[in-house]
Tab-separated table of C-alpha atoms in Angstrom:
chain	number	residue	atom	x	y	z
A	1	MET	CA	214.510	173.570	31.061
A	2	ALA	CA	214.074	171.761	34.789
A	3	GLU	CA	210.854	171.391	36.035
A	4	PRO	CA	210.685	173.379	39.274
A	5	GLN	CA	211.114	170.787	42.366
A	6	PHE	CA	208.158	170.505	44.620
A	7	SER	CA	207.879	168.987	47.837
A	8	ILE	CA	205.315	166.052	48.974
A	9	PRO	CA	205.973	165.648	52.345
A	10	SER	CA	203.871	163.004	53.277
A	11	ARG	CA	205.085	159.608	51.589
A	12	LYS	CA	201.512	157.876	51.008
A	13	ALA	CA	200.442	161.565	49.611
A	14	GLN	CA	203.806	160.865	47.310
A	15	ASP	CA	203.491	157.489	46.400
A	16	LEU	CA	199.787	158.450	45.154
A	17	ALA	CA	200.638	161.513	43.321
A	18	ASN	CA	203.393	159.732	41.557
A	19	ARG	CA	201.217	156.776	40.798
A	20	LEU	CA	198.548	158.550	39.061
A	21	ALA	CA	201.194	161.038	37.102
A	22	ARG	CA	202.401	157.798	35.633
A	23	ARG	CA	198.927	156.296	34.792
A	24	GLU	CA	197.616	159.606	33.531
A	25	ASN	CA	200.980	160.817	31.897
A	26	LEU	CA	201.871	163.876	33.615
A	27	SER	CA	203.887	165.258	35.660
A	28	VAL	CA	203.475	165.706	39.802
A	29	MET	CA	202.877	168.511	39.544
A	30	GLU	CA	200.137	168.837	37.586
A	31	VAL	CA	198.271	166.231	39.562
A	32	VAL	CA	198.945	168.035	42.601
A	33	GLU	CA	197.964	171.384	40.715
A	34	ARG	CA	194.811	169.261	39.454
A	35	ALA	CA	193.882	168.259	42.694
A	36	LEU	CA	194.252	171.013	44.363
A	37	GLU	CA	192.082	173.035	41.606
A	38	ALA	CA	189.174	170.064	42.266
A	39	TYR	CA	189.677	170.387	46.093
A	40	GLU	CA	189.169	174.432	45.632
A	41	SER	CA	186.085	174.157	43.195
A	42	ARG	CA	184.093	171.621	45.517
A	43	ARG	CA	184.974	174.171	48.966
A	44	ASP	CA	183.432	177.114	46.670
A	45	THR	CA	180.013	175.094	46.306
A	46	HIS	CA	179.806	174.276	50.169
A	47	GLU	CA	177.278	176.392	52.035
A	48	PRO	CA	177.043	177.241	55.014
A	49	ALA	CA	175.419	176.171	57.885
A	50	ALA	CA	173.254	179.520	58.637
A	51	ALA	CA	172.418	179.891	55.113
A	52	PHE	CA	171.212	176.511	54.603
A	53	TYR	CA	168.864	176.695	58.081
A	54	GLN	CA	167.847	180.203	56.473
A	55	ARG	CA	166.633	178.352	53.290
A	56	ILE	CA	165.327	175.388	55.114
A	57	ALA	CA	162.979	177.764	57.163
A	58	GLU	CA	162.114	179.805	54.156
A	59	ARG	CA	161.093	176.737	52.148
A	60	CYS	CA	159.310	174.457	54.667
A	61	GLY	CA	157.304	178.019	56.498
A	62	THR	CA	157.270	176.683	60.003
A	63	ASP	CA	160.202	176.447	62.626
A	64	LEU	CA	159.932	172.973	64.214
A	65	ASP	CA	161.091	172.243	67.800
A	66	LEU	CA	163.557	169.717	67.670
A	67	ASP	CA	163.438	168.985	71.651
A	68	ALA	CA	159.575	169.006	71.495
A	69	VAL	CA	159.685	166.447	68.897
A	70	ILE	CA	162.115	164.030	70.358
A	71	GLN	CA	160.430	164.692	73.580
A	72	ASP	CA	156.650	163.444	71.978
A	73	GLY	CA	158.289	160.270	70.484
A	74	ARG	CA	159.861	158.890	73.309
A	75	ALA	CA	158.259	155.778	75.493
A	76	PRO	CA	159.472	154.335	78.788
A	77	HIS	CA	160.321	150.975	78.545
A	78	ALA	CA	158.568	148.223	79.556
A	79	GLY	CA	161.312	146.340	81.526
A	80	VAL	CA	161.915	142.517	80.602
A	81	ASP	CA	159.545	139.687	80.942
A	82	LEU	CA	159.904	137.563	83.650
């Protein structure tokens, strides 16, 4: 039975998929499927920013005012010695 056709619009992506398929002794479809599955699993482990900040706030117990920290660390430049 013939393998289903799969269109890869980018020439660069197509070349890469073909090289990987030859190297791994797989079909291009299998290479693309594995890549998409890996991408999906990586995206599932991504923590949203709001959850990250909430977790950090709970762990550290204090809320820092970053603007105040930056302002405290600022000092005017002494200028060029002439």
